[in-house]
mmCIF file of C-alpha atoms and ligand atoms in Angstrom:
data_model
loop_
_atom_site.group_PDB
_atom_site.id
_atom_site.type_symbol
_atom_site.label_atom_id
_atom_site.label_comp_id
_atom_site.label_asym_id
_atom_site.label_seq_id
_atom_site.Cartn_x
_atom_site.Cartn_y
_atom_site.Cartn_z
ATOM 1 C CA UNK A 1 -45.088 -56.188 12.956
ATOM 2 C CA UNK A 2 -42.230 -58.083 11.900
ATOM 3 C CA UNK A 3 -42.301 -56.326 8.133
ATOM 4 C CA UNK A 4 -41.961 -53.205 10.113
ATOM 5 C CA UNK A 5 -38.923 -53.378 11.618
ATOM 6 C CA UNK A 6 -37.527 -55.129 8.673
ATOM 7 C CA UNK A 7 -38.307 -52.238 6.810
ATOM 8 C CA UNK A 8 -36.610 -49.660 9.456
ATOM 9 C CA UNK A 9 -33.245 -51.492 9.187
ATOM 10 C CA UNK A 10 -33.200 -50.995 5.783
ATOM 11 C CA UNK A 11 -34.514 -47.688 6.194
ATOM 12 C CA UNK A 12 -31.929 -46.803 8.827
ATOM 13 C CA UNK A 13 -29.080 -48.572 6.774
ATOM 14 C CA UNK A 14 -29.954 -46.736 3.527
ATOM 15 C CA UNK A 15 -29.321 -43.555 5.183
ATOM 16 C CA UNK A 16 -26.754 -44.626 7.463
ATOM 17 C CA UNK A 17 -24.379 -44.466 4.611
ATOM 18 C CA UNK A 18 -25.773 -41.285 3.026
ATOM 19 C CA UNK A 19 -23.853 -40.008 5.947
ATOM 20 C CA UNK A 20 -20.848 -38.070 5.169
ATOM 21 C CA UNK A 21 -19.819 -36.758 7.923
ATOM 22 C CA UNK A 22 -20.087 -36.409 12.197
ATOM 23 C CA UNK A 23 -22.965 -34.067 11.676
ATOM 24 C CA UNK A 24 -25.359 -35.592 9.899
ATOM 25 C CA UNK A 25 -23.923 -39.035 11.396
ATOM 26 C CA UNK A 26 -25.526 -37.872 15.275
ATOM 27 C CA UNK A 27 -28.623 -36.448 13.612
ATOM 28 C CA UNK A 28 -29.023 -40.436 12.415
ATOM 29 C CA UNK A 29 -28.145 -41.587 15.743
ATOM 30 C CA UNK A 30 -30.977 -39.326 17.131
ATOM 31 C CA UNK A 31 -33.245 -39.906 15.237
ATOM 32 C CA UNK A 32 -33.080 -44.799 15.257
ATOM 33 C CA UNK A 33 -31.568 -44.330 19.026
ATOM 34 C CA UNK A 34 -32.097 -40.899 20.742
ATOM 35 C CA UNK A 35 -34.692 -40.999 23.791
ATOM 36 C CA UNK A 36 -36.677 -39.855 21.144
ATOM 37 C CA UNK A 37 -35.950 -41.715 18.745
ATOM 38 C CA UNK A 38 -38.078 -44.811 16.190
ATOM 39 C CA UNK A 39 -36.809 -47.555 18.338
ATOM 40 C CA UNK A 40 -38.231 -45.929 21.947
ATOM 41 C CA UNK A 41 -41.294 -45.369 20.072
ATOM 42 C CA UNK A 42 -41.542 -48.755 19.312
ATOM 43 C CA UNK A 43 -41.772 -49.411 22.804
ATOM 44 C CA UNK A 44 -43.382 -46.854 24.367
ATOM 45 C CA UNK A 45 -47.657 -49.045 24.304
ATOM 46 C CA UNK A 46 -47.898 -52.245 24.144
ATOM 47 C CA UNK A 47 -50.463 -52.341 26.110
ATOM 48 C CA UNK A 48 -52.543 -54.020 23.851
ATOM 49 C CA UNK A 49 -50.332 -56.844 23.219
ATOM 50 C CA UNK A 50 -50.238 -60.502 24.721
ATOM 51 C CA UNK A 51 -47.356 -61.774 26.833
ATOM 52 C CA UNK A 52 -46.313 -63.663 23.484
ATOM 53 C CA UNK A 53 -45.918 -60.496 21.258
ATOM 54 C CA UNK A 54 -44.508 -58.589 23.512
ATOM 55 C CA UNK A 55 -41.509 -61.390 23.722
ATOM 56 C CA UNK A 56 -41.295 -61.193 20.581
ATOM 57 C CA UNK A 57 -41.351 -57.210 19.904
ATOM 58 C CA UNK A 58 -38.337 -57.193 22.705
ATOM 59 C CA UNK A 59 -36.451 -59.570 20.506
ATOM 60 C CA UNK A 60 -36.793 -58.219 17.573
ATOM 61 C CA UNK A 61 -36.389 -54.517 18.545
ATOM 62 C CA UNK A 62 -33.199 -55.646 21.094
ATOM 63 C CA UNK A 63 -31.915 -57.563 17.816
ATOM 64 C CA UNK A 64 -32.239 -54.354 15.758
ATOM 65 C CA UNK A 65 -31.433 -52.157 18.176
ATOM 66 C CA UNK A 66 -27.095 -54.100 18.851
ATOM 67 C CA UNK A 67 -27.500 -54.115 14.633
ATOM 68 C CA UNK A 68 -27.934 -50.166 13.861
ATOM 69 C CA UNK A 69 -24.818 -49.909 17.102
ATOM 70 C CA UNK A 70 -22.755 -52.229 15.454
ATOM 71 C CA UNK A 71 -23.324 -50.133 11.875
ATOM 72 C CA UNK A 72 -23.426 -46.412 13.499
ATOM 73 C CA UNK A 73 -20.352 -47.699 14.875
ATOM 74 C CA UNK A 74 -18.643 -48.784 11.933
ATOM 75 C CA UNK A 75 -19.619 -45.971 10.608
ATOM 76 C CA UNK A 76 -18.368 -43.624 12.981
ATOM 77 C CA UNK A 77 -14.549 -44.844 13.058
ATOM 78 C CA UNK A 78 -14.735 -44.556 9.171
ATOM 79 C CA UNK A 79 -15.935 -41.065 9.422
ATOM 80 C CA UNK A 80 -13.275 -40.202 12.236
ATOM 81 C CA UNK A 81 -10.057 -42.087 11.258
ATOM 82 C CA UNK A 82 -7.687 -39.836 9.263
ATOM 83 C CA UNK A 83 -7.957 -40.601 5.237
ATOM 84 C CA UNK A 84 -4.622 -42.260 4.227
ATOM 85 C CA UNK A 85 -3.212 -39.486 2.311
ATOM 86 C CA UNK A 86 -0.537 -41.379 -0.338
ATOM 87 C CA UNK A 87 1.480 -38.462 -0.568
ATOM 88 C CA UNK A 88 2.327 -39.372 2.370
ATOM 89 C CA UNK A 89 3.626 -42.648 2.222
ATOM 90 C CA UNK A 90 7.009 -41.371 0.319
ATOM 91 C CA UNK A 91 7.162 -38.586 3.247
ATOM 92 C CA UNK A 92 11.079 -37.666 3.668
ATOM 93 C CA UNK A 93 10.495 -36.309 7.262
ATOM 94 C CA UNK A 94 14.041 -34.611 8.006
ATOM 95 C CA UNK A 95 14.587 -33.433 4.286
ATOM 96 C CA UNK A 96 14.594 -29.064 4.917
ATOM 97 C CA UNK A 97 11.093 -27.853 4.138
ATOM 98 C CA UNK A 98 11.330 -24.671 1.959
ATOM 99 C CA UNK A 99 11.100 -21.508 3.178
ATOM 100 C CA UNK A 100 8.122 -19.093 2.094
ATOM 101 C CA UNK A 101 9.937 -16.010 0.212
ATOM 102 C CA UNK A 102 9.242 -12.951 2.572
ATOM 103 C CA UNK A 103 8.975 -9.428 0.415
ATOM 104 C CA UNK A 104 9.923 -5.929 1.861
ATOM 105 C CA UNK A 105 8.580 -2.266 1.235
ATOM 106 C CA UNK A 106 10.039 -1.100 -2.428
ATOM 107 C CA UNK A 107 12.631 0.887 -1.993
ATOM 108 C CA UNK A 108 11.203 3.959 -3.248
ATOM 109 C CA UNK A 109 8.262 3.682 0.025
ATOM 110 C CA UNK A 110 10.970 2.707 2.007
ATOM 111 C CA UNK A 111 12.628 6.332 1.071
ATOM 112 C CA UNK A 112 9.465 8.297 1.577
ATOM 113 C CA UNK A 113 8.866 7.036 5.090
ATOM 114 C CA UNK A 114 12.448 7.556 5.599
ATOM 115 C CA UNK A 115 11.933 11.264 4.402
ATOM 116 C CA UNK A 116 8.678 11.823 5.938
ATOM 117 C CA UNK A 117 10.285 10.762 9.927
ATOM 118 C CA UNK A 118 12.851 13.272 9.018
ATOM 119 C CA UNK A 119 10.288 16.532 8.462
ATOM 120 C CA UNK A 120 8.274 15.452 10.731
ATOM 121 C CA UNK A 121 11.153 15.327 13.853
ATOM 122 C CA UNK A 122 10.601 19.562 12.570
ATOM 123 C CA UNK A 123 7.254 19.700 12.715
ATOM 124 C CA UNK A 124 6.038 18.858 9.067
ATOM 125 C CA UNK A 125 3.252 17.336 8.368
ATOM 126 C CA UNK A 126 2.745 14.974 5.569
ATOM 127 C CA UNK A 127 -0.513 15.719 3.450
ATOM 128 C CA UNK A 128 -1.483 14.396 0.399
ATOM 129 C CA UNK A 129 -2.903 16.705 -2.936
ATOM 130 C CA UNK A 130 -4.040 15.649 -5.704
ATOM 131 C CA UNK A 131 -1.804 13.895 -8.666
ATOM 132 C CA UNK A 132 -5.099 14.672 -11.146
ATOM 133 C CA UNK A 133 -5.143 17.987 -10.847
ATOM 134 C CA UNK A 134 -6.143 21.668 -12.499
ATOM 135 C CA UNK A 135 -4.044 23.737 -14.152
ATOM 136 C CA UNK A 136 -4.858 26.544 -12.079
ATOM 137 C CA UNK A 137 -2.947 24.740 -8.830
ATOM 138 C CA UNK A 138 -0.455 23.404 -10.752
ATOM 139 C CA UNK A 139 0.699 26.986 -12.289
ATOM 140 C CA UNK A 140 -1.456 29.751 -12.851
ATOM 141 C CA UNK A 141 -1.238 30.017 -9.117
ATOM 142 C CA UNK A 142 1.710 30.074 -9.193
ATOM 143 C CA UNK A 143 2.946 32.666 -10.840
ATOM 144 C CA UNK A 144 2.538 31.140 -14.344
ATOM 145 C CA UNK A 145 -0.235 33.249 -16.348
ATOM 146 C CA UNK A 146 -1.418 30.200 -18.972
ATOM 147 C CA UNK A 147 0.580 31.727 -22.169
ATOM 148 C CA UNK A 148 3.781 32.046 -19.529
ATOM 149 C CA UNK A 149 6.900 30.333 -21.323
ATOM 150 C CA UNK A 150 8.073 29.134 -18.684
ATOM 151 C CA UNK A 151 5.259 26.333 -18.020
ATOM 152 C CA UNK A 152 7.239 24.416 -21.169
ATOM 153 C CA UNK A 153 9.582 23.189 -18.343
ATOM 154 C CA UNK A 154 7.474 21.082 -17.420
ATOM 155 C CA UNK A 155 6.532 18.469 -19.548
ATOM 156 C CA UNK A 156 3.163 18.566 -18.993
ATOM 157 C CA UNK A 157 0.837 15.463 -19.333
ATOM 158 C CA UNK A 158 -3.429 16.934 -20.405
ATOM 159 C CA UNK A 159 -6.183 14.210 -19.671
ATOM 160 C CA UNK A 160 -8.844 14.891 -22.158
ATOM 161 C CA UNK A 161 -11.614 15.749 -19.883
ATOM 162 C CA UNK A 162 -13.810 19.266 -20.631
ATOM 163 C CA UNK A 163 -11.894 22.900 -19.238
ATOM 164 C CA UNK A 164 -12.746 24.711 -16.345
ATOM 165 C CA UNK A 165 -13.737 28.379 -17.320
ATOM 166 C CA UNK A 166 -12.096 29.746 -14.484
ATOM 167 C CA UNK A 167 -9.384 26.218 -13.111
ATOM 168 C CA UNK A 168 -8.533 25.349 -16.830
ATOM 169 C CA UNK A 169 -7.535 22.077 -18.232
ATOM 170 C CA UNK A 170 -7.165 18.711 -16.269
ATOM 171 C CA UNK A 171 -3.238 17.965 -16.094
ATOM 172 C CA UNK A 172 -1.272 14.960 -14.169
ATOM 173 C CA UNK A 173 0.305 17.166 -11.720
ATOM 174 C CA UNK A 174 4.299 17.731 -12.661
ATOM 175 C CA UNK A 175 5.238 18.900 -9.559
ATOM 176 C CA UNK A 176 4.289 19.160 -5.617
ATOM 177 C CA UNK A 177 3.760 22.483 -5.841
ATOM 178 C CA UNK A 178 0.433 22.695 -6.217
ATOM 179 C CA UNK A 179 0.125 21.597 -3.065
ATOM 180 C CA UNK A 180 1.392 25.258 -1.988
ATOM 181 C CA UNK A 181 -1.812 26.807 -3.060
ATOM 182 C CA UNK A 182 -3.924 24.126 -1.705
ATOM 183 C CA UNK A 183 -3.051 24.032 1.524
ATOM 184 C CA UNK A 184 -2.969 27.542 1.839
ATOM 185 C CA UNK A 185 -6.022 28.064 0.835
ATOM 186 C CA UNK A 186 -7.379 25.559 4.365
ATOM 187 C CA UNK A 187 -6.988 28.977 6.024
ATOM 188 C CA UNK A 188 -4.564 27.853 8.661
ATOM 189 C CA UNK A 189 -1.164 29.864 9.504
ATOM 190 C CA UNK A 190 1.437 29.248 10.421
ATOM 191 C CA UNK A 191 2.121 26.094 7.436
ATOM 192 C CA UNK A 192 4.437 23.332 7.855
ATOM 193 C CA UNK A 193 4.137 21.415 5.233
ATOM 194 C CA UNK A 194 5.257 18.055 3.700
ATOM 195 C CA UNK A 195 3.933 16.568 0.188
ATOM 196 C CA UNK A 196 4.632 13.825 -1.276
ATOM 197 C CA UNK A 197 3.170 13.106 -3.673
ATOM 198 C CA UNK A 198 3.591 10.909 -7.720
ATOM 199 C CA UNK A 199 4.116 13.860 -10.441
ATOM 200 C CA UNK A 200 4.203 12.775 -14.585
ATOM 201 C CA UNK A 201 5.707 14.340 -17.420
ATOM 202 C CA UNK A 202 6.970 13.597 -20.850
ATOM 203 C CA UNK A 203 10.427 12.561 -20.081
ATOM 204 C CA UNK A 204 13.035 9.497 -19.959
ATOM 205 C CA UNK A 205 16.592 8.845 -19.714
ATOM 206 C CA UNK A 206 18.897 7.729 -17.511
ATOM 207 C CA UNK A 207 17.884 10.930 -14.885
ATOM 208 C CA UNK A 208 14.170 11.101 -15.554
ATOM 209 C CA UNK A 209 11.178 9.046 -15.824
ATOM 210 C CA UNK A 210 7.348 9.508 -16.758
ATOM 211 C CA UNK A 211 6.026 9.315 -13.681
ATOM 212 C CA UNK A 212 7.987 9.983 -10.317
ATOM 213 C CA UNK A 213 7.821 11.368 -6.881
ATOM 214 C CA UNK A 214 8.511 14.669 -4.825
ATOM 215 C CA UNK A 215 8.374 15.922 -1.651
ATOM 216 C CA UNK A 216 7.630 19.593 -1.606
ATOM 217 C CA UNK A 217 8.109 21.310 2.121
ATOM 218 C CA UNK A 218 6.611 24.387 2.297
ATOM 219 C CA UNK A 219 6.720 26.973 6.278
ATOM 220 C CA UNK A 220 4.877 29.761 6.290
ATOM 221 C CA UNK A 221 4.856 32.603 9.292
ATOM 222 C CA UNK A 222 5.968 35.407 10.488
ATOM 223 C CA UNK A 223 9.670 36.291 10.098
ATOM 224 C CA UNK A 224 11.057 33.663 8.045
ATOM 225 C CA UNK A 225 14.112 34.221 5.933
ATOM 226 C CA UNK A 226 16.376 32.517 4.228
ATOM 227 C CA UNK A 227 19.204 31.242 6.869
ATOM 228 C CA UNK A 228 15.207 29.462 8.105
ATOM 229 C CA UNK A 229 15.790 27.284 4.504
ATOM 230 C CA UNK A 230 19.042 26.680 4.237
ATOM 231 C CA UNK A 231 18.970 24.860 8.318
ATOM 232 C CA UNK A 232 15.989 22.445 7.212
ATOM 233 C CA UNK A 233 17.885 21.851 3.794
ATOM 234 C CA UNK A 234 20.827 20.994 6.125
ATOM 235 C CA UNK A 235 18.824 18.904 8.235
ATOM 236 C CA UNK A 236 17.931 17.039 5.525
ATOM 237 C CA UNK A 237 20.896 16.362 3.681
ATOM 238 C CA UNK A 238 23.560 15.791 7.053
ATOM 239 C CA UNK A 239 20.408 12.996 8.100
ATOM 240 C CA UNK A 240 20.198 11.536 4.724
ATOM 241 C CA UNK A 241 22.933 11.286 3.687
ATOM 242 C CA UNK A 242 25.873 12.296 6.289
ATOM 243 C CA UNK A 243 27.509 15.024 7.846
ATOM 244 C CA UNK A 244 30.746 14.311 4.777
ATOM 245 C CA UNK A 245 28.073 14.957 1.859
ATOM 246 C CA UNK A 246 28.575 18.532 0.405
ATOM 247 C CA UNK A 247 25.872 20.930 -0.716
ATOM 248 C CA UNK A 248 25.274 23.909 -2.948
ATOM 249 C CA UNK A 249 22.620 26.563 -3.296
ATOM 250 C CA UNK A 250 22.807 27.281 -7.005
ATOM 251 C CA UNK A 251 21.085 31.105 -8.265
ATOM 252 C CA UNK A 252 17.801 29.637 -10.426
ATOM 253 C CA UNK A 253 14.362 30.783 -11.646
ATOM 254 C CA UNK A 254 11.199 29.425 -10.386
ATOM 255 C CA UNK A 255 8.047 31.301 -10.883
ATOM 256 C CA UNK A 256 6.822 30.357 -7.976
ATOM 257 C CA UNK A 257 10.133 31.624 -5.748
ATOM 258 C CA UNK A 258 12.167 35.496 -5.718
ATOM 259 C CA UNK A 259 14.679 34.491 -4.706
ATOM 260 C CA UNK A 260 15.316 30.947 -6.170
ATOM 261 C CA UNK A 261 17.717 28.144 -6.231
ATOM 262 C CA UNK A 262 19.110 24.798 -7.348
ATOM 263 C CA UNK A 263 20.424 22.113 -4.587
ATOM 264 C CA UNK A 264 23.171 20.159 -5.669
ATOM 265 C CA UNK A 265 24.740 17.881 -3.483
ATOM 266 C CA UNK A 266 28.040 15.468 -4.509
ATOM 267 C CA UNK A 267 27.317 12.942 -5.989
ATOM 268 C CA UNK A 268 26.283 9.059 -3.633
ATOM 269 C CA UNK A 269 27.790 7.337 -6.897
ATOM 270 C CA UNK A 270 30.966 8.765 -7.711
ATOM 271 C CA UNK A 271 31.613 10.855 -4.566
ATOM 272 C CA UNK A 272 32.246 13.380 -6.147
ATOM 273 C CA UNK A 273 34.423 13.048 -8.877
ATOM 274 C CA UNK A 274 32.745 12.602 -11.576
ATOM 275 C CA UNK A 275 30.408 9.798 -13.191
ATOM 276 C CA UNK A 276 28.199 8.827 -16.399
ATOM 277 C CA UNK A 277 25.381 10.051 -14.047
ATOM 278 C CA UNK A 278 26.490 13.348 -12.452
ATOM 279 C CA UNK A 279 28.839 14.134 -15.605
ATOM 280 C CA UNK A 280 31.109 16.572 -13.470
ATOM 281 C CA UNK A 281 30.406 15.086 -9.556
ATOM 282 C CA UNK A 282 27.596 17.933 -8.444
ATOM 283 C CA UNK A 283 23.998 16.238 -8.826
ATOM 284 C CA UNK A 284 21.108 18.631 -8.458
ATOM 285 C CA UNK A 285 17.942 17.811 -6.347
ATOM 286 C CA UNK A 286 15.261 19.893 -6.846
ATOM 287 C CA UNK A 287 14.450 23.838 -6.121
ATOM 288 C CA UNK A 288 14.169 25.856 -3.589
ATOM 289 C CA UNK A 289 13.676 29.643 -2.943
ATOM 290 C CA UNK A 290 11.317 31.776 -0.685
ATOM 291 C CA UNK A 291 7.126 31.574 -1.783
ATOM 292 C CA UNK A 292 7.034 34.798 -4.427
ATOM 293 C CA UNK A 293 4.475 37.747 -2.745
ATOM 294 C CA UNK A 294 1.888 36.885 -6.009
ATOM 295 C CA UNK A 295 2.043 32.825 -4.743
ATOM 296 C CA UNK A 296 1.370 34.249 -1.213
ATOM 297 C CA UNK A 297 -1.503 36.260 -2.605
ATOM 298 C CA UNK A 298 -3.763 33.432 -4.108
ATOM 299 C CA UNK A 299 -3.660 31.191 -0.886
ATOM 300 C CA UNK A 300 -5.158 34.301 0.221
ATOM 301 C CA UNK A 301 -2.319 35.666 2.224
ATOM 302 C CA UNK A 302 -0.784 38.826 3.173
ATOM 303 C CA UNK A 303 2.905 39.414 1.590
ATOM 304 C CA UNK A 304 3.300 42.553 3.785
ATOM 305 C CA UNK A 305 2.870 40.354 7.026
ATOM 306 C CA UNK A 306 4.146 36.340 6.691
ATOM 307 C CA UNK A 307 6.972 34.959 4.459
ATOM 308 C CA UNK A 308 7.454 31.483 3.636
ATOM 309 C CA UNK A 309 9.918 28.889 2.592
ATOM 310 C CA UNK A 310 9.365 26.019 -0.796
ATOM 311 C CA UNK A 311 11.626 23.609 -1.364
ATOM 312 C CA UNK A 312 10.777 20.517 -4.117
ATOM 313 C CA UNK A 313 13.277 17.610 -4.835
ATOM 314 C CA UNK A 314 12.650 14.749 -6.630
ATOM 315 C CA UNK A 315 12.508 11.464 -4.299
ATOM 316 C CA UNK A 316 14.029 9.231 -6.105
ATOM 317 C CA UNK A 317 17.070 11.634 -6.781
ATOM 318 C CA UNK A 318 17.786 11.736 -3.093
ATOM 319 C CA UNK A 319 16.806 7.926 -2.947
ATOM 320 C CA UNK A 320 20.515 7.726 -5.789
ATOM 321 C CA UNK A 321 22.227 9.859 -4.229
ATOM 322 C CA UNK A 322 23.005 7.675 -1.015
ATOM 323 C CA UNK A 323 26.683 6.463 -0.871
ATOM 324 C CA UNK A 324 26.731 3.086 -0.980
ATOM 325 C CA UNK A 325 23.244 2.400 -3.077
ATOM 326 C CA UNK A 326 25.123 3.286 -6.251
ATOM 327 C CA UNK A 327 21.854 2.997 -8.888
ATOM 328 C CA UNK A 328 23.050 4.405 -11.895
ATOM 329 C CA UNK A 329 20.107 4.471 -13.701
ATOM 330 C CA UNK A 330 16.046 6.182 -11.844
ATOM 331 C CA UNK A 331 14.572 3.257 -14.437
ATOM 332 C CA UNK A 332 16.065 0.617 -12.647
ATOM 333 C CA UNK A 333 13.943 1.889 -9.691
ATOM 334 C CA UNK A 334 10.067 1.535 -11.878
ATOM 335 C CA UNK A 335 11.249 -2.019 -14.072
ATOM 336 C CA UNK A 336 10.151 -4.198 -11.202
ATOM 337 C CA UNK A 337 12.537 -7.032 -11.719
ATOM 338 C CA UNK A 338 13.182 -8.564 -8.356
ATOM 339 C CA UNK A 339 16.706 -9.267 -8.935
ATOM 340 C CA UNK A 340 17.119 -5.456 -8.419
ATOM 341 C CA UNK A 341 14.826 -4.820 -6.192
ATOM 342 C CA UNK A 342 15.739 -8.359 -3.545
ATOM 343 C CA UNK A 343 19.448 -6.535 -3.225
ATOM 344 C CA UNK A 344 18.117 -3.578 -0.772
HETATM 345 N N1 DAH B 401 8.779 22.478 -8.491
HETATM 346 C C1 DAH B 401 9.729 22.987 -9.430
HETATM 347 C C2 DAH B 401 9.966 21.554 -10.330
HETATM 348 O O1 DAH B 401 9.563 20.564 -9.878
HETATM 349 C C3 DAH B 401 10.673 22.589 -7.932
HETATM 350 C C4 DAH B 401 10.136 24.066 -6.773
HETATM 351 C C5 DAH B 401 11.888 24.698 -6.687
HETATM 352 C C6 DAH B 401 9.934 23.596 -5.664
HETATM 353 C C7 DAH B 401 11.161 25.824 -6.289
HETATM 354 C C8 DAH B 401 9.439 24.672 -4.568
HETATM 355 C C9 DAH B 401 10.582 25.379 -5.075
HETATM 356 O O2 DAH B 401 8.848 24.761 -3.710
HETATM 357 O O3 DAH B 401 10.410 26.804 -3.662
HETATM 358 O O4 DAH B 401 10.683 21.942 -10.697
#
């Protein structure tokens, strides 16, 4: 019996040394000192012992119990006591902490959200269409047949993928006007669409970048006239730039609208005086016009019954023309230089 107690003692001690945390400590406790633990089992059946032997066993077990309880409580202390952290020894309590830097949305995202908000008040619904698109939706269905020279203006990136016999090549959409066709083909009228998307063109200077954003407004209904177009553009310009900004519709030629215009506003950088960005005080924001009957037909809509207007403008241009921002090179918006972005 003596031997037995000694081996339990050393086993229990060894095991306790390997208990790294509270959980294993409590397992150890119930194994040795619990109600159904090892110690209890030693005294559970003493019927075969003489009174002398019982006494001796009782003494031995009591000794063992107090030994186990001692080592248990000192282990418990060392597991639960907070470890002394050396780095805290020199902790200077009154030193102000470092503030985490708080970011904000990129300027372009802010502009997209604002544009969306202005148009949603007029009942336009924002949609998204593919940025990698078929030639058909970006050109052909917009009244620009395969060999039409007007296509040159879009300085298109072609994707190296097999051509589709009907839809043609795969392009990075050079404008958001592809959304006009895709929206009409959904077959729901009337339409008040706002398509905001990334576009691509092979171009780069203070006014142009290869990847930029456009927003496309597109309205189709009965009795839509040019006055509706002008009213919507005016609403956008006054809301986004303020009432002091002047704008003009300059006759232009787009294949997908007739008549067509380019829309200029007084330059927000120089206030219309003329600067390195605008040259003579006006900045073109984008195009607009009355939807061409061929485009309506490509969307399955009868131009004898329905008419519509459309416009497609650059998000970055609109942003840059905001008075007060004074961003005079579009490329700043894509450099992701924090020193620049943090200012807004
Ligand atoms: N898609 C044209 C461009 O990127 C802009 C445009 C002009 C869109 C006239 C229109 C429009 O919807 O009616 O240059």
